[in-house]
PDB file of C-alpha atoms and ligand atoms in Angstrom:
ATOM      1  CA  UNK A 217     125.679  95.718 124.758  1.00  0.00           C
ATOM      2  CA  UNK A 218     122.465  97.252 123.468  1.00  0.00           C
ATOM      3  CA  UNK A 219     122.501  99.783 120.629  1.00  0.00           C
ATOM      4  CA  UNK A 220     120.043 102.663 120.104  1.00  0.00           C
ATOM      5  CA  UNK A 221     119.622 105.018 117.169  1.00  0.00           C
ATOM      6  CA  UNK A 222     117.816 108.217 118.107  1.00  0.00           C
ATOM      7  CA  UNK A 223     116.926 111.159 115.898  1.00  0.00           C
ATOM      8  CA  UNK A 224     116.767 114.781 117.054  1.00  0.00           C
ATOM      9  CA  UNK A 225     119.323 114.045 119.768  1.00  0.00           C
ATOM     10  CA  UNK A 226     120.979 117.471 119.980  1.00  0.00           C
ATOM     11  CA  UNK A 227     118.483 118.998 122.427  1.00  0.00           C
ATOM     12  CA  UNK A 228     115.316 118.365 124.392  1.00  0.00           C
ATOM     13  CA  UNK A 229     114.017 114.826 124.818  1.00  0.00           C
ATOM     14  CA  UNK A 230     116.385 113.284 122.269  1.00  0.00           C
ATOM     15  CA  UNK A 231     119.498 114.642 124.002  1.00  0.00           C
ATOM     16  CA  UNK A 232     118.293 113.312 127.359  1.00  0.00           C
ATOM     17  CA  UNK A 233     117.542 109.904 125.838  1.00  0.00           C
ATOM     18  CA  UNK A 234     121.131 109.776 124.607  1.00  0.00           C
ATOM     19  CA  UNK A 235     122.401 110.807 128.056  1.00  0.00           C
ATOM     20  CA  UNK A 236     120.321 108.303 130.033  1.00  0.00           C
ATOM     21  CA  UNK A 237     120.988 105.418 127.642  1.00  0.00           C
ATOM     22  CA  UNK A 238     124.740 106.089 127.831  1.00  0.00           C
ATOM     23  CA  UNK A 239     124.477 106.074 131.638  1.00  0.00           C
ATOM     24  CA  UNK A 240     122.787 102.672 131.363  1.00  0.00           C
ATOM     25  CA  UNK A 241     125.751 101.382 129.358  1.00  0.00           C
ATOM     26  CA  UNK A 242     124.171 101.475 125.905  1.00  0.00           C
ATOM     27  CA  UNK A 243     125.892 102.251 122.637  1.00  0.00           C
ATOM     28  CA  UNK A 244     124.062 105.301 121.231  1.00  0.00           C
ATOM     29  CA  UNK A 245     124.041 106.475 117.626  1.00  0.00           C
ATOM     30  CA  UNK A 246     122.688 110.023 117.652  1.00  0.00           C
ATOM     31  CA  UNK A 247     121.266 111.597 114.495  1.00  0.00           C
ATOM     32  CA  UNK A 248     121.149 115.394 114.360  1.00  0.00           C
ATOM     33  CA  UNK A 249     120.590 118.066 111.762  1.00  0.00           C
ATOM     34  CA  UNK A 250     123.855 119.854 112.360  1.00  0.00           C
ATOM     35  CA  UNK A 251     126.570 117.752 114.090  1.00  0.00           C
ATOM     36  CA  UNK A 252     128.971 120.731 114.303  1.00  0.00           C
ATOM     37  CA  UNK A 253     126.463 122.660 116.425  1.00  0.00           C
ATOM     38  CA  UNK A 254     125.564 119.723 118.713  1.00  0.00           C
ATOM     39  CA  UNK A 255     127.884 120.841 121.491  1.00  0.00           C
ATOM     40  CA  UNK A 256     125.889 119.483 124.450  1.00  0.00           C
ATOM     41  CA  UNK A 257     125.624 116.103 122.767  1.00  0.00           C
ATOM     42  CA  UNK A 258     129.312 116.049 121.856  1.00  0.00           C
ATOM     43  CA  UNK A 259     130.180 116.673 125.523  1.00  0.00           C
ATOM     44  CA  UNK A 260     128.769 113.214 126.352  1.00  0.00           C
ATOM     45  CA  UNK A 261     131.196 110.260 126.191  1.00  0.00           C
ATOM     46  CA  UNK A 262     131.905 109.898 122.479  1.00  0.00           C
ATOM     47  CA  UNK A 263     133.759 106.817 121.265  1.00  0.00           C
ATOM     48  CA  UNK A 264     133.681 103.175 120.255  1.00  0.00           C
ATOM     49  CA  UNK A 265     130.666 101.441 121.850  1.00  0.00           C
ATOM     50  CA  UNK A 266     129.591 104.718 123.482  1.00  0.00           C
ATOM     51  CA  UNK A 267     128.295 107.645 121.437  1.00  0.00           C
ATOM     52  CA  UNK A 268     128.614 108.326 117.735  1.00  0.00           C
ATOM     53  CA  UNK A 269     127.042 111.348 116.030  1.00  0.00           C
ATOM     54  CA  UNK A 270     125.599 111.421 112.514  1.00  0.00           C
ATOM     55  CA  UNK A 271     124.090 114.027 110.196  1.00  0.00           C
ATOM     56  CA  UNK A 272     120.375 113.603 109.510  1.00  0.00           C
ATOM     57  CA  UNK A 273     117.685 115.949 108.217  1.00  0.00           C
ATOM     58  CA  UNK A 274     114.214 114.524 108.656  1.00  0.00           C
ATOM     59  CA  UNK A 275     112.849 116.932 106.041  1.00  0.00           C
ATOM     60  CA  UNK A 276     115.053 115.336 103.370  1.00  0.00           C
ATOM     61  CA  UNK A 277     113.536 112.067 102.100  1.00  0.00           C
ATOM     62  CA  UNK A 278     117.003 110.739 101.160  1.00  0.00           C
ATOM     63  CA  UNK A 279     118.436 111.306 104.626  1.00  0.00           C
ATOM     64  CA  UNK A 280     117.366 108.009 106.249  1.00  0.00           C
ATOM     65  CA  UNK A 281     119.055 105.978 103.501  1.00  0.00           C
ATOM     66  CA  UNK A 282     122.217 108.063 103.850  1.00  0.00           C
ATOM     67  CA  UNK A 283     122.128 107.558 107.626  1.00  0.00           C
ATOM     68  CA  UNK A 284     121.862 103.792 107.123  1.00  0.00           C
ATOM     69  CA  UNK A 285     125.241 103.856 105.365  1.00  0.00           C
ATOM     70  CA  UNK A 286     126.881 105.284 108.512  1.00  0.00           C
ATOM     71  CA  UNK A 287     125.046 103.442 111.303  1.00  0.00           C
ATOM     72  CA  UNK A 288     125.811  99.756 111.069  1.00  0.00           C
ATOM     73  CA  UNK A 289     125.074  96.635 113.114  1.00  0.00           C
ATOM     74  CA  UNK A 290     121.959  95.511 114.989  1.00  0.00           C
ATOM     75  CA  UNK A 291     119.765  98.243 116.495  1.00  0.00           C
ATOM     76  CA  UNK A 292     117.879  97.239 119.654  1.00  0.00           C
ATOM     77  CA  UNK A 293     115.991 100.527 119.892  1.00  0.00           C
ATOM     78  CA  UNK A 294     115.165 102.678 116.875  1.00  0.00           C
ATOM     79  CA  UNK A 295     113.748 105.922 118.220  1.00  0.00           C
ATOM     80  CA  UNK A 296     112.127 108.357 115.764  1.00  0.00           C
ATOM     81  CA  UNK A 297     112.116 111.350 118.083  1.00  0.00           C
ATOM     82  CA  UNK A 298     112.820 114.374 115.846  1.00  0.00           C
ATOM     83  CA  UNK A 299     109.729 116.488 115.422  1.00  0.00           C
ATOM     84  CA  UNK A 300     108.517 120.015 114.770  1.00  0.00           C
ATOM     85  CA  UNK A 301     105.571 122.312 115.369  1.00  0.00           C
ATOM     86  CA  UNK A 302     105.176 125.096 112.816  1.00  0.00           C
ATOM     87  CA  UNK A 303     103.632 128.287 114.266  1.00  0.00           C
ATOM     88  CA  UNK A 304     102.094 129.122 110.870  1.00  0.00           C
ATOM     89  CA  UNK A 305      99.730 126.120 111.014  1.00  0.00           C
ATOM     90  CA  UNK A 306      98.293 126.693 114.483  1.00  0.00           C
ATOM     91  CA  UNK A 307      95.290 128.884 113.762  1.00  0.00           C
ATOM     92  CA  UNK A 308      92.314 128.471 111.432  1.00  0.00           C
ATOM     93  CA  UNK A 309      92.410 130.934 108.555  1.00  0.00           C
ATOM     94  CA  UNK A 310      96.098 130.655 107.753  1.00  0.00           C
ATOM     95  CA  UNK A 311      97.002 127.020 108.439  1.00  0.00           C
ATOM     96  CA  UNK A 312      96.960 125.343 105.008  1.00  0.00           C
ATOM     97  CA  UNK A 313     100.230 125.768 103.154  1.00  0.00           C
ATOM     98  CA  UNK A 314     103.863 124.816 102.783  1.00  0.00           C
ATOM     99  CA  UNK A 315     104.575 124.813 106.546  1.00  0.00           C
ATOM    100  CA  UNK A 316     101.967 122.087 107.005  1.00  0.00           C
ATOM    101  CA  UNK A 317     103.647 119.977 104.326  1.00  0.00           C
ATOM    102  CA  UNK A 318     106.932 120.411 106.196  1.00  0.00           C
ATOM    103  CA  UNK A 319     105.301 119.124 109.396  1.00  0.00           C
ATOM    104  CA  UNK A 320     104.120 116.043 107.517  1.00  0.00           C
ATOM    105  CA  UNK A 321     107.607 115.522 106.057  1.00  0.00           C
ATOM    106  CA  UNK A 322     109.284 115.705 109.466  1.00  0.00           C
ATOM    107  CA  UNK A 323     106.621 114.267 111.809  1.00  0.00           C
ATOM    108  CA  UNK A 324     105.039 111.565 109.636  1.00  0.00           C
ATOM    109  CA  UNK A 325     107.020 110.621 106.530  1.00  0.00           C
ATOM    110  CA  UNK A 326     110.503 110.753 108.076  1.00  0.00           C
ATOM    111  CA  UNK A 327     109.746 108.242 110.869  1.00  0.00           C
ATOM    112  CA  UNK A 328     108.364 105.821 108.261  1.00  0.00           C
ATOM    113  CA  UNK A 329     111.426 106.336 106.034  1.00  0.00           C
ATOM    114  CA  UNK A 330     113.638 105.699 109.057  1.00  0.00           C
ATOM    115  CA  UNK A 331     111.903 102.398 109.807  1.00  0.00           C
ATOM    116  CA  UNK A 332     112.048 101.385 106.127  1.00  0.00           C
ATOM    117  CA  UNK A 333     115.788 102.077 106.076  1.00  0.00           C
ATOM    118  CA  UNK A 334     116.602 100.313 109.376  1.00  0.00           C
ATOM    119  CA  UNK A 335     114.087  97.479 109.694  1.00  0.00           C
ATOM    120  CA  UNK A 336     116.699  94.806 108.886  1.00  0.00           C
ATOM    121  CA  UNK A 337     119.026  96.074 111.613  1.00  0.00           C
ATOM    122  CA  UNK A 338     116.190  96.185 114.149  1.00  0.00           C
ATOM    123  CA  UNK A 339     115.148  92.653 113.211  1.00  0.00           C
ATOM    124  CA  UNK A 340     118.762  91.485 113.676  1.00  0.00           C
ATOM    125  CA  UNK A 341     118.908  92.888 117.240  1.00  0.00           C
ATOM    126  CA  UNK A 342     118.040  91.326 120.580  1.00  0.00           C
ATOM    127  CA  UNK A 343     115.343  93.786 121.747  1.00  0.00           C
ATOM    128  CA  UNK A 344     113.707  94.705 118.418  1.00  0.00           C
ATOM    129  CA  UNK A 345     111.878  97.829 119.646  1.00  0.00           C
ATOM    130  CA  UNK A 346     110.814 100.796 117.514  1.00  0.00           C
ATOM    131  CA  UNK A 347     109.590 103.910 119.335  1.00  0.00           C
ATOM    132  CA  UNK A 348     107.726 106.731 117.582  1.00  0.00           C
ATOM    133  CA  UNK A 349     107.654 110.032 119.438  1.00  0.00           C
ATOM    134  CA  UNK A 350     104.047 111.005 118.896  1.00  0.00           C
ATOM    135  CA  UNK A 351     101.933 113.442 120.874  1.00  0.00           C
ATOM    136  CA  UNK A 352      98.626 113.465 122.672  1.00  0.00           C
ATOM    137  CA  UNK A 353      97.812 116.347 120.343  1.00  0.00           C
ATOM    138  CA  UNK A 354      97.561 113.676 117.631  1.00  0.00           C
ATOM    139  CA  UNK A 355      94.614 112.096 119.423  1.00  0.00           C
ATOM    140  CA  UNK A 356      91.402 112.976 117.577  1.00  0.00           C
ATOM    141  CA  UNK A 357      89.213 111.987 120.498  1.00  0.00           C
ATOM    142  CA  UNK A 358      91.247 113.988 122.985  1.00  0.00           C
ATOM    143  CA  UNK A 359      91.027 117.187 120.925  1.00  0.00           C
ATOM    144  CA  UNK A 360      88.898 119.591 122.930  1.00  0.00           C
ATOM    145  CA  UNK A 361      90.610 122.868 122.092  1.00  0.00           C
ATOM    146  CA  UNK A 362      90.884 122.876 118.265  1.00  0.00           C
ATOM    147  CA  UNK A 363      93.647 124.575 116.289  1.00  0.00           C
ATOM    148  CA  UNK A 364      97.089 123.052 115.878  1.00  0.00           C
ATOM    149  CA  UNK A 365      96.171 121.923 112.367  1.00  0.00           C
ATOM    150  CA  UNK A 366      99.571 120.866 111.078  1.00  0.00           C
ATOM    151  CA  UNK A 367     100.970 119.416 114.288  1.00  0.00           C
ATOM    152  CA  UNK A 368      97.825 117.548 115.314  1.00  0.00           C
ATOM    153  CA  UNK A 369      97.173 116.033 111.894  1.00  0.00           C
ATOM    154  CA  UNK A 370     100.811 115.076 111.254  1.00  0.00           C
ATOM    155  CA  UNK A 371     100.994 113.285 114.633  1.00  0.00           C
ATOM    156  CA  UNK A 372      97.600 111.600 114.028  1.00  0.00           C
ATOM    157  CA  UNK A 373      99.007 110.377 110.709  1.00  0.00           C
ATOM    158  CA  UNK A 374     102.135 109.181 112.532  1.00  0.00           C
ATOM    159  CA  UNK A 375      99.881 107.152 114.818  1.00  0.00           C
ATOM    160  CA  UNK A 376      98.304 105.516 111.755  1.00  0.00           C
ATOM    161  CA  UNK A 377     101.805 104.756 110.428  1.00  0.00           C
ATOM    162  CA  UNK A 378     102.756 103.209 113.770  1.00  0.00           C
ATOM    163  CA  UNK A 379      99.660 101.019 113.868  1.00  0.00           C
ATOM    164  CA  UNK A 380     100.338  99.662 110.372  1.00  0.00           C
ATOM    165  CA  UNK A 381     104.005  99.076 111.235  1.00  0.00           C
ATOM    166  CA  UNK A 382     102.979  97.072 114.294  1.00  0.00           C
ATOM    167  CA  UNK A 383     100.950  94.762 112.061  1.00  0.00           C
ATOM    168  CA  UNK A 384     103.410  94.564 109.164  1.00  0.00           C
ATOM    169  CA  UNK A 385     106.464  93.947 111.372  1.00  0.00           C
ATOM    170  CA  UNK A 386     104.815  91.562 113.845  1.00  0.00           C
ATOM    171  CA  UNK A 387     106.191  88.445 112.142  1.00  0.00           C
ATOM    172  CA  UNK A 388     109.712  89.837 112.476  1.00  0.00           C
ATOM    173  CA  UNK A 389     109.222  90.011 116.266  1.00  0.00           C
ATOM    174  CA  UNK A 390     109.419  93.827 116.224  1.00  0.00           C
ATOM    175  CA  UNK A 391     107.434  95.788 118.821  1.00  0.00           C
ATOM    176  CA  UNK A 392     106.297  99.281 117.755  1.00  0.00           C
ATOM    177  CA  UNK A 393     105.517 101.778 120.510  1.00  0.00           C
ATOM    178  CA  UNK A 394     103.613 104.991 119.813  1.00  0.00           C
ATOM    179  CA  UNK A 395     104.500 107.330 122.667  1.00  0.00           C
ATOM    180  CA  UNK A 396     103.300 110.575 124.185  1.00  0.00           C
ATOM    181  CA  UNK A 397     106.113 111.903 126.390  1.00  0.00           C
ATOM    182  CA  UNK A 398     103.819 114.029 128.557  1.00  0.00           C
ATOM    183  CA  UNK A 399     103.829 117.809 128.399  1.00  0.00           C
ATOM    184  CA  UNK A 400     107.528 118.406 128.901  1.00  0.00           C
ATOM    185  CA  UNK A 401     109.590 121.524 129.595  1.00  0.00           C
ATOM    186  CA  UNK A 402     111.586 121.660 126.338  1.00  0.00           C
ATOM    187  CA  UNK A 403     111.927 124.337 123.660  1.00  0.00           C
ATOM    188  CA  UNK A 404     108.775 122.873 122.104  1.00  0.00           C
ATOM    189  CA  UNK A 405     106.840 122.221 125.315  1.00  0.00           C
ATOM    190  CA  UNK A 406     107.748 125.578 126.861  1.00  0.00           C
ATOM    191  CA  UNK A 407     108.363 126.488 130.518  1.00  0.00           C
ATOM    192  CA  UNK A 408     104.853 125.536 131.715  1.00  0.00           C
ATOM    193  CA  UNK A 409     105.273 121.842 130.865  1.00  0.00           C
ATOM    194  CA  UNK A 410     104.204 119.397 133.585  1.00  0.00           C
ATOM    195  CA  UNK A 411     107.293 117.171 133.450  1.00  0.00           C
ATOM    196  CA  UNK A 412     111.006 117.844 133.455  1.00  0.00           C
ATOM    197  CA  UNK A 413     112.985 116.360 130.592  1.00  0.00           C
ATOM    198  CA  UNK A 414     114.709 113.716 132.801  1.00  0.00           C
ATOM    199  CA  UNK A 415     111.340 112.661 134.305  1.00  0.00           C
ATOM    200  CA  UNK A 416     109.771 112.161 130.890  1.00  0.00           C
ATOM    201  CA  UNK A 417     112.751 110.302 129.477  1.00  0.00           C
ATOM    202  CA  UNK A 418     113.155 107.910 132.402  1.00  0.00           C
ATOM    203  CA  UNK A 419     109.419 107.136 132.131  1.00  0.00           C
ATOM    204  CA  UNK A 420     109.729 106.489 128.417  1.00  0.00           C
ATOM    205  CA  UNK A 421     112.752 104.239 128.934  1.00  0.00           C
ATOM    206  CA  UNK A 422     110.799 102.234 131.529  1.00  0.00           C
ATOM    207  CA  UNK A 423     108.029 101.700 128.983  1.00  0.00           C
ATOM    208  CA  UNK A 424     110.575 100.686 126.349  1.00  0.00           C
ATOM    209  CA  UNK A 425     112.137  98.174 128.754  1.00  0.00           C
ATOM    210  CA  UNK A 426     108.670  96.702 129.319  1.00  0.00           C
ATOM    211  CA  UNK A 427     108.140  96.404 125.565  1.00  0.00           C
ATOM    212  CA  UNK A 428     111.136  94.084 125.124  1.00  0.00           C
ATOM    213  CA  UNK A 429     109.672  90.654 124.244  1.00  0.00           C
ATOM    214  CA  UNK A 430     106.147  91.949 124.948  1.00  0.00           C
ATOM    215  CA  UNK A 431     104.230  92.007 121.628  1.00  0.00           C
ATOM    216  CA  UNK A 432     100.963  92.857 123.353  1.00  0.00           C
ATOM    217  CA  UNK A 433     102.335  96.422 123.703  1.00  0.00           C
ATOM    218  CA  UNK A 434     102.885  96.810 119.956  1.00  0.00           C
ATOM    219  CA  UNK A 435     100.718  99.258 118.014  1.00  0.00           C
ATOM    220  CA  UNK A 436      99.365 100.955 121.131  1.00  0.00           C
ATOM    221  CA  UNK A 437      99.393 104.659 121.911  1.00  0.00           C
ATOM    222  CA  UNK A 438     100.897 105.204 125.350  1.00  0.00           C
ATOM    223  CA  UNK A 439     101.081 108.153 127.674  1.00  0.00           C
ATOM    224  CA  UNK A 440     104.482 108.191 129.395  1.00  0.00           C
ATOM    225  CA  UNK A 441     102.632 107.181 132.572  1.00  0.00           C
ATOM    226  CA  UNK A 442     101.896 103.814 130.910  1.00  0.00           C
ATOM    227  CA  UNK A 443      98.200 104.540 130.294  1.00  0.00           C
ATOM    228  CA  UNK A 444      96.649 103.857 126.894  1.00  0.00           C
ATOM    229  CA  UNK A 445      95.556 106.994 125.048  1.00  0.00           C
ATOM    230  CA  UNK A 446      92.549 107.179 122.705  1.00  0.00           C
ATOM    231  CA  UNK A 447      93.306 107.491 118.980  1.00  0.00           C
TER     232      UNK A 447
HETATM  233  N1  NAP B  26     107.875 118.705 124.738  1.00  0.00           N
HETATM  234  C1  NAP B  26     106.637 118.226 124.752  1.00  0.00           C
HETATM  235  O1  NAP B  26     105.815 118.587 125.619  1.00  0.00           O
HETATM  236  C2  NAP B  26     106.232 117.205 123.721  1.00  0.00           C
HETATM  237  C3  NAP B  26     104.926 116.683 123.831  1.00  0.00           C
HETATM  238  C4  NAP B  26     104.514 115.736 122.909  1.00  0.00           C
HETATM  239  C5  NAP B  26     105.389 115.308 121.931  1.00  0.00           C
HETATM  240  N2  NAP B  26     106.637 115.841 121.823  1.00  0.00           N
HETATM  241  C6  NAP B  26     107.499 115.340 120.752  1.00  0.00           C
HETATM  242  O2  NAP B  26     108.772 114.997 121.261  1.00  0.00           O
HETATM  243  C7  NAP B  26     109.766 115.104 120.234  1.00  0.00           C
HETATM  244  C8  NAP B  26     110.947 115.895 120.756  1.00  0.00           C
HETATM  245  O3  NAP B  26     110.479 117.189 121.082  1.00  0.00           O
HETATM  246  P1  NAP B  26     111.144 118.135 122.188  1.00  0.00           P
HETATM  247  O4  NAP B  26     110.080 118.484 123.136  1.00  0.00           O
HETATM  248  O5  NAP B  26     112.430 117.553 122.637  1.00  0.00           O
HETATM  249  O6  NAP B  26     111.354 119.424 121.282  1.00  0.00           O
HETATM  250  P2  NAP B  26     112.627 120.304 120.901  1.00  0.00           P
HETATM  251  O7  NAP B  26     113.432 120.609 122.118  1.00  0.00           O
HETATM  252  O8  NAP B  26     112.050 121.403 120.081  1.00  0.00           O
HETATM  253  O9  NAP B  26     113.500 119.324 119.998  1.00  0.00           O
HETATM  254  C9  NAP B  26     113.077 118.958 118.714  1.00  0.00           C
HETATM  255  C10 NAP B  26     114.161 118.088 118.129  1.00  0.00           C
HETATM  256  O10 NAP B  26     113.752 117.663 116.829  1.00  0.00           O
HETATM  257  C11 NAP B  26     114.794 118.017 115.911  1.00  0.00           C
HETATM  258  N3  NAP B  26     114.319 118.310 114.562  1.00  0.00           N
HETATM  259  C12 NAP B  26     113.373 119.197 114.180  1.00  0.00           C
HETATM  260  N4  NAP B  26     113.295 119.214 112.832  1.00  0.00           N
HETATM  261  C13 NAP B  26     114.216 118.330 112.377  1.00  0.00           C
HETATM  262  C14 NAP B  26     114.648 117.915 111.098  1.00  0.00           C
HETATM  263  N5  NAP B  26     114.112 118.423 109.967  1.00  0.00           N
HETATM  264  N6  NAP B  26     115.630 116.987 111.004  1.00  0.00           N
HETATM  265  C15 NAP B  26     116.207 116.486 112.112  1.00  0.00           C
HETATM  266  N7  NAP B  26     115.871 116.851 113.353  1.00  0.00           N
HETATM  267  C16 NAP B  26     114.888 117.766 113.474  1.00  0.00           C
HETATM  268  C17 NAP B  26     115.434 119.262 116.510  1.00  0.00           C
HETATM  269  O11 NAP B  26     116.696 119.483 115.918  1.00  0.00           O
HETATM  270  P3  NAP B  26     117.267 121.015 115.724  1.00  0.00           P
HETATM  271  O12 NAP B  26     117.866 121.388 117.051  1.00  0.00           O
HETATM  272  O13 NAP B  26     118.271 120.874 114.630  1.00  0.00           O
HETATM  273  O14 NAP B  26     116.121 121.888 115.378  1.00  0.00           O
HETATM  274  C18 NAP B  26     115.482 118.846 117.969  1.00  0.00           C
HETATM  275  O15 NAP B  26     116.545 117.972 118.206  1.00  0.00           O
HETATM  276  C19 NAP B  26     109.049 115.720 119.030  1.00  0.00           C
HETATM  277  O16 NAP B  26     108.704 114.718 118.103  1.00  0.00           O
HETATM  278  C20 NAP B  26     107.806 116.338 119.648  1.00  0.00           C
HETATM  279  O17 NAP B  26     106.745 116.451 118.715  1.00  0.00           O
HETATM  280  C21 NAP B  26     107.075 116.784 122.703  1.00  0.00           C
END
């Protein structure tokens, strides 16, 4: 049975990843900021070899190490999905400040800390896939509308982290995917998103299945459609 660890699994894309992986017979370890409030997640089949729920705050640098004490055994898919977009950093004139640092903590540093804490368990697994939930807004070349200072730059930095991981972890047989889920109707994406949450997640899981044993996909920035995106 395959085992996934996914962060930010209490709502949006992360919750749906947990749901669809459970439907596919996976064991899912779900990491959320507040387990007591994760009612939709807890309604999924919890139990041995099914779903277990763990506390995790991506903004806390010690949280990945603490999580590693509770999530044991090989991890076939390590999915750094938790992310944030701070409204304060959207517009020029007021963007630089503490909120931007928080975006870097959550969107850039936390995924790296997660990989550093779990790399041994990924290496010990059968599939050995790491997925980083990036965003097309992190593409410098694709930026034609400006703004979004904190979100764009923290996701661009995440892409740089993912590229380095793909090189540094290559000899361990680990494949690192840098993913854009599409513009999705979640709390973050809003109601005008182009994809429903289940559509985006099933597309991402197809890409992840293709990445198994396929090192040529490592260190690339993929749209959920499977197309390469420019850095
Ligand atoms: N929706 C889109 O169109 C879109 C497009 C490109 C990329 N993405 C990326 O996809 C990922 C998931 O986003 P979504 O659309 O599902 O958004 P969402 O519905 O707003 O969900 C965000 C998730 O991240 C978690 N999170 C935020 N800060 C956290 C922290 N400090 N520690 C732990 N968890 C934290 C949230 O937990 P709480 O409930 O506790 O806040 C929530 O589970 C993000 O990385 C986002 O940047 C989304």
